[in-house]
PDB file of C-alpha atoms in Angstrom:
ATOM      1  CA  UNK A   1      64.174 107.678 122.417  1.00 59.00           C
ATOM      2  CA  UNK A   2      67.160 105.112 121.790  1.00 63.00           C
ATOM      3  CA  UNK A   3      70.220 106.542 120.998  1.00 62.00           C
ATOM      4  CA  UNK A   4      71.283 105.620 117.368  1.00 57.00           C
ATOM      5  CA  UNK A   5      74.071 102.899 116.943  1.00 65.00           C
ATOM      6  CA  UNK A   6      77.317 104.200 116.193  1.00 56.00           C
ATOM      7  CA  UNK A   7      79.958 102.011 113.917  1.00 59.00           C
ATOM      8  CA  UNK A   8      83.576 102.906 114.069  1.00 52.00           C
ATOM      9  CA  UNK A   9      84.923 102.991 110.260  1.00 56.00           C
ATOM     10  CA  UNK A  10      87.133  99.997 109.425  1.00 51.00           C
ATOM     11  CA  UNK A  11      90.157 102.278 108.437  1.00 53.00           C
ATOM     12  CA  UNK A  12      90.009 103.707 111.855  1.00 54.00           C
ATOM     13  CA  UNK A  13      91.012 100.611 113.641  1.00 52.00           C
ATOM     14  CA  UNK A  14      93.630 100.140 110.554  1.00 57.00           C
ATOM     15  CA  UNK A  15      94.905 103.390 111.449  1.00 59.00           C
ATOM     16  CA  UNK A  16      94.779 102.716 115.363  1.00 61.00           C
ATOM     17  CA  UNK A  17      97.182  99.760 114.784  1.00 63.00           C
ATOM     18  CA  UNK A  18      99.485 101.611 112.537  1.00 60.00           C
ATOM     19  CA  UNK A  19     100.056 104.070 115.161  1.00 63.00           C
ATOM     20  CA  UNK A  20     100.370 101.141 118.140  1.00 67.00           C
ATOM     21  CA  UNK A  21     103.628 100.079 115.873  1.00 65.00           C
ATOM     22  CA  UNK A  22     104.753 103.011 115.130  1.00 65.00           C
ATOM     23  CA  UNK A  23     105.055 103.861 118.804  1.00 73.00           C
ATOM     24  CA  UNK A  24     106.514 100.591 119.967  1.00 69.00           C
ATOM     25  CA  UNK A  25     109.281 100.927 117.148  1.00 66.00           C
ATOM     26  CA  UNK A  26     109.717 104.596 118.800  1.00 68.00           C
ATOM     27  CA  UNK A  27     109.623 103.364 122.270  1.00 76.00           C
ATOM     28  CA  UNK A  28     112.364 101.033 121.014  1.00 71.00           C
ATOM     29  CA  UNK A  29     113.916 103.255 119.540  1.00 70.00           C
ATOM     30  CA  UNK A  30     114.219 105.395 122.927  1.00 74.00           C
ATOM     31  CA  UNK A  31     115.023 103.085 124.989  1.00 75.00           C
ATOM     32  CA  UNK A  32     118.155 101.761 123.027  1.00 71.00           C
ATOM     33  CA  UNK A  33     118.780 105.416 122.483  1.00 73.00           C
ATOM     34  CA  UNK A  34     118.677 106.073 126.167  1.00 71.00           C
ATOM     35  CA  UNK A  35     121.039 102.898 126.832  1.00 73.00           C
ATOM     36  CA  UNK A  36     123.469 103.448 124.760  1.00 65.00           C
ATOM     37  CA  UNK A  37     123.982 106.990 126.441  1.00 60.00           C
ATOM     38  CA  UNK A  38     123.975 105.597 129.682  1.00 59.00           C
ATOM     39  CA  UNK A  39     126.057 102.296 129.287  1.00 54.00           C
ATOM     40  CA  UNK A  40     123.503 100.658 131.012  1.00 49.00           C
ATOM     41  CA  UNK A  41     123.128  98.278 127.620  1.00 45.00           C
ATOM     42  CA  UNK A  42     122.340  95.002 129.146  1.00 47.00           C
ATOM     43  CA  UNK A  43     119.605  96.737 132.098  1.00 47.00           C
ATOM     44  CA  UNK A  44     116.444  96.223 129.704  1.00 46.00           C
ATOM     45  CA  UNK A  45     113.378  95.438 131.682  1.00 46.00           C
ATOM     46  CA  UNK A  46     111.426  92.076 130.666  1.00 46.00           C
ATOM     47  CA  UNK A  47     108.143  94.904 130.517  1.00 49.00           C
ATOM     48  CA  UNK A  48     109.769  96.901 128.147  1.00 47.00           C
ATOM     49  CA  UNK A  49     110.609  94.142 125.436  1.00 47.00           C
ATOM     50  CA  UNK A  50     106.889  92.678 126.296  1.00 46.00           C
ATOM     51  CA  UNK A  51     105.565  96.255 125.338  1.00 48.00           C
ATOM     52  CA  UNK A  52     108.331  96.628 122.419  1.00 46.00           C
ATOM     53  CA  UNK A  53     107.567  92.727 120.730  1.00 48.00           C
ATOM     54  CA  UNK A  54     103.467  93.273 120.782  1.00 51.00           C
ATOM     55  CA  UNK A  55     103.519  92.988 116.562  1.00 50.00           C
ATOM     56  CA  UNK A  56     106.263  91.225 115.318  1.00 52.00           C
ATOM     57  CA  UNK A  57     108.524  93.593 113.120  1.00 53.00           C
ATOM     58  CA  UNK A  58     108.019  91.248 109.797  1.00 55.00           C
ATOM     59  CA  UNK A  59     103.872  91.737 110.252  1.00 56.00           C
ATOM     60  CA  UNK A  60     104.220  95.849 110.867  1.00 52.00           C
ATOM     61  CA  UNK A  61     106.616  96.044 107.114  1.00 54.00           C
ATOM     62  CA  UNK A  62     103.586  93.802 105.632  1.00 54.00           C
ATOM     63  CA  UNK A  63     101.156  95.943 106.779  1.00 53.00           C
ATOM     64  CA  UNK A  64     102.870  99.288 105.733  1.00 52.00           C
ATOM     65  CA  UNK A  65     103.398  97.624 102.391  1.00 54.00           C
ATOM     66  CA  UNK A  66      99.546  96.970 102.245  1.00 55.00           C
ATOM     67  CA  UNK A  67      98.615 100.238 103.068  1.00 45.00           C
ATOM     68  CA  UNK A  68     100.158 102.507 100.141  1.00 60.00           C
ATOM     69  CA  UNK A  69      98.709 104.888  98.475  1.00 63.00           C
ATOM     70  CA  UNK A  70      97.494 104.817  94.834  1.00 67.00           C
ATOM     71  CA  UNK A  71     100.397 105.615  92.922  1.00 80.00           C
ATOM     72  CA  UNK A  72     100.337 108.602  89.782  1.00 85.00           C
ATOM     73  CA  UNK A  73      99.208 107.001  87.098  1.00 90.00           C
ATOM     74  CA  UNK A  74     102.234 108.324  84.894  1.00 86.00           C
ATOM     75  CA  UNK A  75     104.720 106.742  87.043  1.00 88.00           C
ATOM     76  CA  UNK A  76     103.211 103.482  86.074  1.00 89.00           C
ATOM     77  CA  UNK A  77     103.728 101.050  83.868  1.00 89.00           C
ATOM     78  CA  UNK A  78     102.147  98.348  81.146  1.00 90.00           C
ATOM     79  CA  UNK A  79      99.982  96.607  82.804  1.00 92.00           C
ATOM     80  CA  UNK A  80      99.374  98.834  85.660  1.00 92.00           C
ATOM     81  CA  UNK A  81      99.178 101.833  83.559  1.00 92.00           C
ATOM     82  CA  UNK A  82      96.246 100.063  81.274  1.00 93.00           C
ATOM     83  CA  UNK A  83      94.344  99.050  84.468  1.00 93.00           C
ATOM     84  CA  UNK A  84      94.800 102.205  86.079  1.00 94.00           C
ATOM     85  CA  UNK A  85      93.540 103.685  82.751  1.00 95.00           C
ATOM     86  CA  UNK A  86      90.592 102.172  82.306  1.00 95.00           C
ATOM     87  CA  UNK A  87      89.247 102.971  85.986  1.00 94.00           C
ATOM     88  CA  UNK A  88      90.227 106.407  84.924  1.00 96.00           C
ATOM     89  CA  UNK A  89      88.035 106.158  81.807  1.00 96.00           C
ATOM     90  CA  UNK A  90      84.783 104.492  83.726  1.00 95.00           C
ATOM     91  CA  UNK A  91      85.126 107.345  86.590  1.00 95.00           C
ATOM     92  CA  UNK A  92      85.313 110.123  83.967  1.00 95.00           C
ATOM     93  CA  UNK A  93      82.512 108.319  81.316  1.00 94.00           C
ATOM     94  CA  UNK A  94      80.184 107.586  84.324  1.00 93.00           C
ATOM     95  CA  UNK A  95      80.764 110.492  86.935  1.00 93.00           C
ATOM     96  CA  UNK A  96      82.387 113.199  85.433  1.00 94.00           C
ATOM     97  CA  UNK A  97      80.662 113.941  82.357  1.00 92.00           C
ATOM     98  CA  UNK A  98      77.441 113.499  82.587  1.00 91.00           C
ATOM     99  CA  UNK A  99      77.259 115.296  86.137  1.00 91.00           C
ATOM    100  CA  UNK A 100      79.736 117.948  85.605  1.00 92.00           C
ATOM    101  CA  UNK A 101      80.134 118.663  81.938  1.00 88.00           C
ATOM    102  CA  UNK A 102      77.631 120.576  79.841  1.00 80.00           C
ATOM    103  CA  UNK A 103      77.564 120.931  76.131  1.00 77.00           C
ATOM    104  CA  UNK A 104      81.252 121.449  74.820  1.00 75.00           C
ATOM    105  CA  UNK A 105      81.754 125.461  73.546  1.00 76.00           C
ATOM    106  CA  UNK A 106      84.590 127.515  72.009  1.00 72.00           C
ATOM    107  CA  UNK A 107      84.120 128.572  75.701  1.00 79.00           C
ATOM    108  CA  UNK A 108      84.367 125.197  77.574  1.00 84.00           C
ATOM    109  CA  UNK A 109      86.279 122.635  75.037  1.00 87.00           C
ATOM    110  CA  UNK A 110      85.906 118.606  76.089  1.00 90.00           C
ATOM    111  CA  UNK A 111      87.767 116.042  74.061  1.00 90.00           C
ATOM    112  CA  UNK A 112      85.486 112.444  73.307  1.00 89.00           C
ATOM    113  CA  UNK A 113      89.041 111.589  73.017  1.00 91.00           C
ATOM    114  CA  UNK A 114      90.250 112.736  76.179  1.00 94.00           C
ATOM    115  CA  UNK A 115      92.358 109.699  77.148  1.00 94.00           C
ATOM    116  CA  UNK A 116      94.944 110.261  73.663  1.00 92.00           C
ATOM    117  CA  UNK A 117      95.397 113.428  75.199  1.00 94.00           C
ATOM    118  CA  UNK A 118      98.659 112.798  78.005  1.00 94.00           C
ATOM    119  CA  UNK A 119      97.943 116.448  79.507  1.00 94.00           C
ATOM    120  CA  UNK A 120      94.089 115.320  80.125  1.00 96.00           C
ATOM    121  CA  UNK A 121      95.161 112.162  81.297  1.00 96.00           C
ATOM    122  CA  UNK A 122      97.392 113.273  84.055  1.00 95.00           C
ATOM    123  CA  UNK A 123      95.226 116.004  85.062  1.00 97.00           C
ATOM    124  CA  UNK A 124      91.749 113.728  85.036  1.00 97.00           C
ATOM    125  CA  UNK A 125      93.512 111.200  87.133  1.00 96.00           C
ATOM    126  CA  UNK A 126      94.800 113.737  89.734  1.00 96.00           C
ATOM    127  CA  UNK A 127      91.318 114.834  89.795  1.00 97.00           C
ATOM    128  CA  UNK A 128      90.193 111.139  90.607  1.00 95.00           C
ATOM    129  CA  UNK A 129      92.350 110.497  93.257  1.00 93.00           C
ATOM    130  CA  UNK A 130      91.426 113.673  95.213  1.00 93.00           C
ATOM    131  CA  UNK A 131      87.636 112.342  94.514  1.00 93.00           C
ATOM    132  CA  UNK A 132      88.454 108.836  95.920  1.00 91.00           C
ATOM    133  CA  UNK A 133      90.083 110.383  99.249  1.00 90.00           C
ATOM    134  CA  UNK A 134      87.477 113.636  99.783  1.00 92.00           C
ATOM    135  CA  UNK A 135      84.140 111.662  98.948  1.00 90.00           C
ATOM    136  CA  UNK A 136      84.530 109.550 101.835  1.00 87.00           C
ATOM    137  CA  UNK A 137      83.075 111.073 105.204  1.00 86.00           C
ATOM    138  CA  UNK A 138      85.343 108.427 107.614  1.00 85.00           C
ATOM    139  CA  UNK A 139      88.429 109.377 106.422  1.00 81.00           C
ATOM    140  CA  UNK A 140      87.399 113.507 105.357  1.00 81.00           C
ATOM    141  CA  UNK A 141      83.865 114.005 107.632  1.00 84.00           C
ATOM    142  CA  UNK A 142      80.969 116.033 105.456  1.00 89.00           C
ATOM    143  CA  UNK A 143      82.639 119.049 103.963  1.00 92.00           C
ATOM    144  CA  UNK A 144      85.806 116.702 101.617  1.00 92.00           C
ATOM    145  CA  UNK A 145      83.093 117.197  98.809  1.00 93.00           C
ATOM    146  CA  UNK A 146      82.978 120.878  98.828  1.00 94.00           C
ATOM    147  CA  UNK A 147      86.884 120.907  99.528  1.00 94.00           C
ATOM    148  CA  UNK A 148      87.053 119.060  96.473  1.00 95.00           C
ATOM    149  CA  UNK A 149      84.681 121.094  94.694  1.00 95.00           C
ATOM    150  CA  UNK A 150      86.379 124.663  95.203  1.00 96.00           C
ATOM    151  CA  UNK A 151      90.210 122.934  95.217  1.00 96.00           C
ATOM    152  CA  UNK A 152      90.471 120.400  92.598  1.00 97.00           C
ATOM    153  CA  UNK A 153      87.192 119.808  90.492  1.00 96.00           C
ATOM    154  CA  UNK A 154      87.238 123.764  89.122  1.00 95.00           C
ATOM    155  CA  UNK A 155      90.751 124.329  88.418  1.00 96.00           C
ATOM    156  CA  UNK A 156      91.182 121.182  86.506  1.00 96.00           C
ATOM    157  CA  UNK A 157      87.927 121.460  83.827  1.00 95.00           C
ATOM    158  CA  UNK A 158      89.155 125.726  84.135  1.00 94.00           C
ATOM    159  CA  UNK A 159      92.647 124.309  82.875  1.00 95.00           C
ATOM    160  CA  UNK A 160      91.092 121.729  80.511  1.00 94.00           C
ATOM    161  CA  UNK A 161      88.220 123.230  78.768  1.00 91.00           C
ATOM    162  CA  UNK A 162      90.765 126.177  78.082  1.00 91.00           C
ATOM    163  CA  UNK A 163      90.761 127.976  75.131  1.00 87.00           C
ATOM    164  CA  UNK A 164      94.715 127.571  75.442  1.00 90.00           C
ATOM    165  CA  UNK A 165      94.095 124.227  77.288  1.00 92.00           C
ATOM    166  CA  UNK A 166      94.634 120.477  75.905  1.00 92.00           C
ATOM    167  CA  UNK A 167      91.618 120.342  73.807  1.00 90.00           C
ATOM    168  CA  UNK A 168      92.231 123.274  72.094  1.00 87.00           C
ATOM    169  CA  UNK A 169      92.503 121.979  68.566  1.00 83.00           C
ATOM    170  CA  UNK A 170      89.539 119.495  69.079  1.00 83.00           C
ATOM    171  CA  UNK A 171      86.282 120.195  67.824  1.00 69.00           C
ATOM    172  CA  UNK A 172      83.256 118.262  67.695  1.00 64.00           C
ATOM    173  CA  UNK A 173      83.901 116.409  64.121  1.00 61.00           C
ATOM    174  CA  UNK A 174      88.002 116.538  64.491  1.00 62.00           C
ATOM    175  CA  UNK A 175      90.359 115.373  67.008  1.00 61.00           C
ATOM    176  CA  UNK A 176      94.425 116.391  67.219  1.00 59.00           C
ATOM    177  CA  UNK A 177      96.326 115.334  69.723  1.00 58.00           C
ATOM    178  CA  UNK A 178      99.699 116.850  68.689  1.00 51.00           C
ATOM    179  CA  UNK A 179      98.559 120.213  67.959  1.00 44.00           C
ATOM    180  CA  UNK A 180     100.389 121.714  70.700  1.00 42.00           C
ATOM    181  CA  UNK A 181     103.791 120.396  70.131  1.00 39.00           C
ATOM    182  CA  UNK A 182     106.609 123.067  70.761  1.00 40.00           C
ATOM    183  CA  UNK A 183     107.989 124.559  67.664  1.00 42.00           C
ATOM    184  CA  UNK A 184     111.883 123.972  66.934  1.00 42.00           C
ATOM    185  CA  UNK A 185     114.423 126.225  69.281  1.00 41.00           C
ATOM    186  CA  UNK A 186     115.221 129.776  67.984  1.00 44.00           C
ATOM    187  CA  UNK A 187     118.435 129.871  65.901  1.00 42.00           C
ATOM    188  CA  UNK A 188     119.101 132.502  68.210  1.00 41.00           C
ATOM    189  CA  UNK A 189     120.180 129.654  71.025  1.00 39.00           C
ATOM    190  CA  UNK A 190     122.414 127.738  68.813  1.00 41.00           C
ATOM    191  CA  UNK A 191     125.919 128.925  67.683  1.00 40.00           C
ATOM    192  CA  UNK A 192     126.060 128.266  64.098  1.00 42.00           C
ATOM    193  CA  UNK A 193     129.144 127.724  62.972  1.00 42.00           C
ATOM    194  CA  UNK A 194     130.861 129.761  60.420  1.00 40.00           C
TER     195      UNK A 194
END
Protein backbone atom coordinates (compact mmCIF):
# COMPACT_ATOMS: atom_id res chain seq x y z
CA UNK A 1 0.00 0.00 0.00
CA UNK A 2 1.66 3.48 -1.02
CA UNK A 3 2.02 5.78 1.55
CA UNK A 4 -0.22 8.91 0.93
CA UNK A 5 1.56 12.18 -0.30
CA UNK A 6 2.08 14.64 2.24
CA UNK A 7 2.09 18.64 1.29
CA UNK A 8 3.66 21.02 3.69
CA UNK A 9 1.11 24.13 4.09
CA UNK A 10 2.35 27.28 2.33
CA UNK A 11 2.28 29.37 5.63
CA UNK A 12 4.62 26.89 7.09
CA UNK A 13 7.50 27.70 4.89
CA UNK A 14 6.31 31.56 5.40
CA UNK A 15 6.68 30.96 8.94
CA UNK A 16 10.07 28.92 8.56
CA UNK A 17 11.61 32.06 6.93
CA UNK A 18 10.28 34.45 9.44
CA UNK A 19 11.99 32.61 12.08
CA UNK A 20 15.49 32.17 9.81
CA UNK A 21 15.46 36.27 10.14
CA UNK A 22 14.50 36.57 13.21
CA UNK A 23 17.43 34.48 14.36
CA UNK A 24 20.06 36.03 12.16
CA UNK A 25 18.93 39.60 13.48
CA UNK A 26 19.41 37.79 17.08
CA UNK A 27 22.61 36.21 16.18
CA UNK A 28 23.56 39.77 15.22
CA UNK A 29 22.41 41.04 17.78
CA UNK A 30 24.72 38.68 20.07
CA UNK A 31 27.50 38.92 18.51
CA UNK A 32 27.75 42.84 18.57
CA UNK A 33 26.50 42.40 22.07
CA UNK A 34 29.31 40.06 22.88
CA UNK A 35 31.92 42.55 21.13
CA UNK A 36 31.19 45.37 22.54
CA UNK A 37 31.76 43.66 26.06
CA UNK A 38 34.86 42.32 25.04
CA UNK A 39 36.51 45.22 22.98
CA UNK A 40 37.22 42.86 20.51
CA UNK A 41 34.94 45.24 17.97
CA UNK A 42 36.82 44.89 14.80
CA UNK A 43 37.46 40.59 15.36
CA UNK A 44 34.13 39.67 13.33
CA UNK A 45 34.56 36.49 11.42
CA UNK A 46 33.80 36.68 7.48
CA UNK A 47 31.28 33.32 8.55
CA UNK A 48 29.49 35.21 10.88
CA UNK A 49 28.46 38.27 8.59
CA UNK A 50 27.86 35.44 5.70
CA UNK A 51 25.37 33.77 8.25
CA UNK A 52 24.14 37.38 9.60
CA UNK A 53 23.55 39.03 5.65
CA UNK A 54 21.49 35.69 4.33
CA UNK A 55 18.10 38.16 3.80
CA UNK A 56 18.89 41.53 3.34
CA UNK A 57 17.43 43.69 6.30
CA UNK A 58 15.13 45.92 3.74
CA UNK A 59 13.41 42.34 2.38
CA UNK A 60 12.85 40.90 6.26
CA UNK A 61 10.81 44.74 7.22
CA UNK A 62 8.82 44.00 3.77
CA UNK A 63 7.99 40.79 4.70
CA UNK A 64 6.93 41.57 8.37
CA UNK A 65 4.90 44.38 6.88
CA UNK A 66 3.16 41.73 4.58
CA UNK A 67 2.43 39.48 7.15
CA UNK A 68 0.05 41.53 9.65
CA UNK A 69 -2.73 40.56 11.03
CA UNK A 70 -6.30 41.67 10.17
CA UNK A 71 -6.76 44.68 12.02
CA UNK A 72 -10.28 45.38 14.44
CA UNK A 73 -12.56 46.54 12.32
CA UNK A 74 -13.36 49.63 14.68
CA UNK A 75 -9.93 50.86 14.52
CA UNK A 76 -10.47 51.33 10.87
CA UNK A 77 -11.33 53.75 8.76
CA UNK A 78 -13.52 54.95 5.45
CA UNK A 79 -12.65 52.96 3.06
CA UNK A 80 -11.23 50.17 4.99
CA UNK A 81 -13.97 50.19 7.43
CA UNK A 82 -16.72 49.81 4.39
CA UNK A 83 -14.66 46.92 2.87
CA UNK A 84 -14.05 45.33 6.01
CA UNK A 85 -17.85 45.72 6.54
CA UNK A 86 -19.16 44.22 3.86
CA UNK A 87 -16.98 40.89 4.24
CA UNK A 88 -18.42 41.08 7.67
CA UNK A 89 -21.97 41.22 6.26
CA UNK A 90 -21.41 38.23 3.47
CA UNK A 91 -19.73 35.95 6.38
CA UNK A 92 -22.65 36.63 8.76
CA UNK A 93 -25.63 36.56 5.72
CA UNK A 94 -24.01 33.36 4.25
CA UNK A 95 -22.44 31.39 7.30
CA UNK A 96 -23.73 32.56 10.33
CA UNK A 97 -27.32 32.70 10.01
CA UNK A 98 -28.52 30.26 8.21
CA UNK A 99 -26.20 27.56 9.99
CA UNK A 100 -26.26 28.86 13.42
CA UNK A 101 -29.33 30.96 13.97
CA UNK A 102 -32.82 29.58 14.43
CA UNK A 103 -36.04 31.46 14.45
CA UNK A 104 -35.54 34.83 16.45
CA UNK A 105 -37.56 34.59 20.16
CA UNK A 106 -38.11 36.92 23.14
CA UNK A 107 -35.59 34.17 24.14
CA UNK A 108 -32.91 34.44 21.37
CA UNK A 109 -33.34 38.16 19.74
CA UNK A 110 -31.44 38.63 16.05
CA UNK A 111 -31.48 42.02 14.43
CA UNK A 112 -32.10 41.89 10.15
CA UNK A 113 -30.41 45.05 10.93
CA UNK A 114 -27.56 43.84 12.72
CA UNK A 115 -24.85 45.92 11.00
CA UNK A 116 -26.69 49.64 12.39
CA UNK A 117 -26.15 48.09 15.54
CA UNK A 118 -22.10 49.23 16.61
CA UNK A 119 -22.28 46.64 19.67
CA UNK A 120 -23.25 43.73 17.01
CA UNK A 121 -20.83 44.95 14.74
CA UNK A 122 -17.82 44.75 16.91
CA UNK A 123 -18.82 41.63 18.47
CA UNK A 124 -19.80 39.75 14.90
CA UNK A 125 -16.48 40.77 13.57
CA UNK A 126 -14.47 39.47 16.59
CA UNK A 127 -16.39 36.42 16.04
CA UNK A 128 -15.14 36.34 12.30
CA UNK A 129 -11.73 36.73 12.86
CA UNK A 130 -11.50 33.88 15.44
CA UNK A 131 -13.47 31.82 12.53
CA UNK A 132 -10.87 32.83 9.85
CA UNK A 133 -7.80 31.72 12.19
CA UNK A 134 -9.56 28.35 13.99
CA UNK A 135 -11.24 26.92 10.69
CA UNK A 136 -8.03 26.32 9.18
CA UNK A 137 -6.37 22.84 10.14
CA UNK A 138 -2.51 24.11 8.95
CA UNK A 139 -2.33 26.81 11.07
CA UNK A 140 -4.93 25.25 14.24
CA UNK A 141 -4.86 21.12 13.29
CA UNK A 142 -8.64 19.44 13.67
CA UNK A 143 -9.99 20.54 17.00
CA UNK A 144 -9.74 25.04 16.13
CA UNK A 145 -13.50 24.36 15.17
CA UNK A 146 -14.64 23.04 18.41
CA UNK A 147 -12.23 25.62 20.21
CA UNK A 148 -14.13 28.06 18.42
CA UNK A 149 -17.33 26.56 19.06
CA UNK A 150 -17.17 26.39 23.04
CA UNK A 151 -14.84 29.88 23.19
CA UNK A 152 -16.13 32.37 20.85
CA UNK A 153 -19.25 31.23 18.72
CA UNK A 154 -21.54 30.71 22.18
CA UNK A 155 -20.64 33.59 24.19
CA UNK A 156 -21.08 36.03 21.42
CA UNK A 157 -24.92 34.94 20.04
CA UNK A 158 -25.36 34.28 24.42
CA UNK A 159 -24.34 38.12 24.61
CA UNK A 160 -26.26 39.10 21.44
CA UNK A 161 -29.51 37.37 21.39
CA UNK A 162 -29.76 38.72 25.10
CA UNK A 163 -32.75 39.75 26.50
CA UNK A 164 -30.50 42.73 27.91
CA UNK A 165 -28.26 42.35 24.77
CA UNK A 166 -28.03 44.77 21.56
CA UNK A 167 -31.16 43.68 19.96
CA UNK A 168 -33.17 44.12 22.73
CA UNK A 169 -35.58 46.71 21.43
CA UNK A 170 -35.81 44.99 17.94
CA UNK A 171 -38.59 42.97 17.04
CA UNK A 172 -39.55 41.37 13.97
CA UNK A 173 -41.66 44.46 12.34
CA UNK A 174 -39.45 47.34 14.29
CA UNK A 175 -35.90 48.13 14.47
CA UNK A 176 -34.12 50.78 17.19
CA UNK A 177 -30.82 51.20 17.26
CA UNK A 178 -30.55 53.84 20.03
CA UNK A 179 -32.69 52.26 22.48
CA UNK A 180 -30.01 51.64 24.83
CA UNK A 181 -28.48 54.99 25.11
CA UNK A 182 -27.43 55.90 28.79
CA UNK A 183 -29.79 58.18 30.51
CA UNK A 184 -28.38 61.75 31.65
CA UNK A 185 -25.91 61.64 34.95
CA UNK A 186 -27.67 61.79 38.39
CA UNK A 187 -27.91 65.36 39.74
CA UNK A 188 -26.47 63.72 42.56
CA UNK A 189 -22.77 63.93 40.69
CA UNK A 190 -22.98 67.49 39.80
CA UNK A 191 -22.62 70.40 42.33
CA UNK A 192 -25.33 72.72 41.54
CA UNK A 193 -24.65 75.87 42.34
CA UNK A 194 -26.56 77.92 44.74
Amino acid sequence: MPEPEFEVPVGLFQDMEDLKAQIAALKAQVTALSEGASGDVGEASADDDADVGDEPEEDAEAEDDEWQFPPFILLLDPPQYDDELRALIEWVEGVLVPGYLGEPSADARWCHLWFEHPVAIARLHALWLAWQELTDPATCGYTGPSAWHRDHLDPCLRELRASNGPFAGCTKGEHQVDHRMPGTVPSAWNRAEA
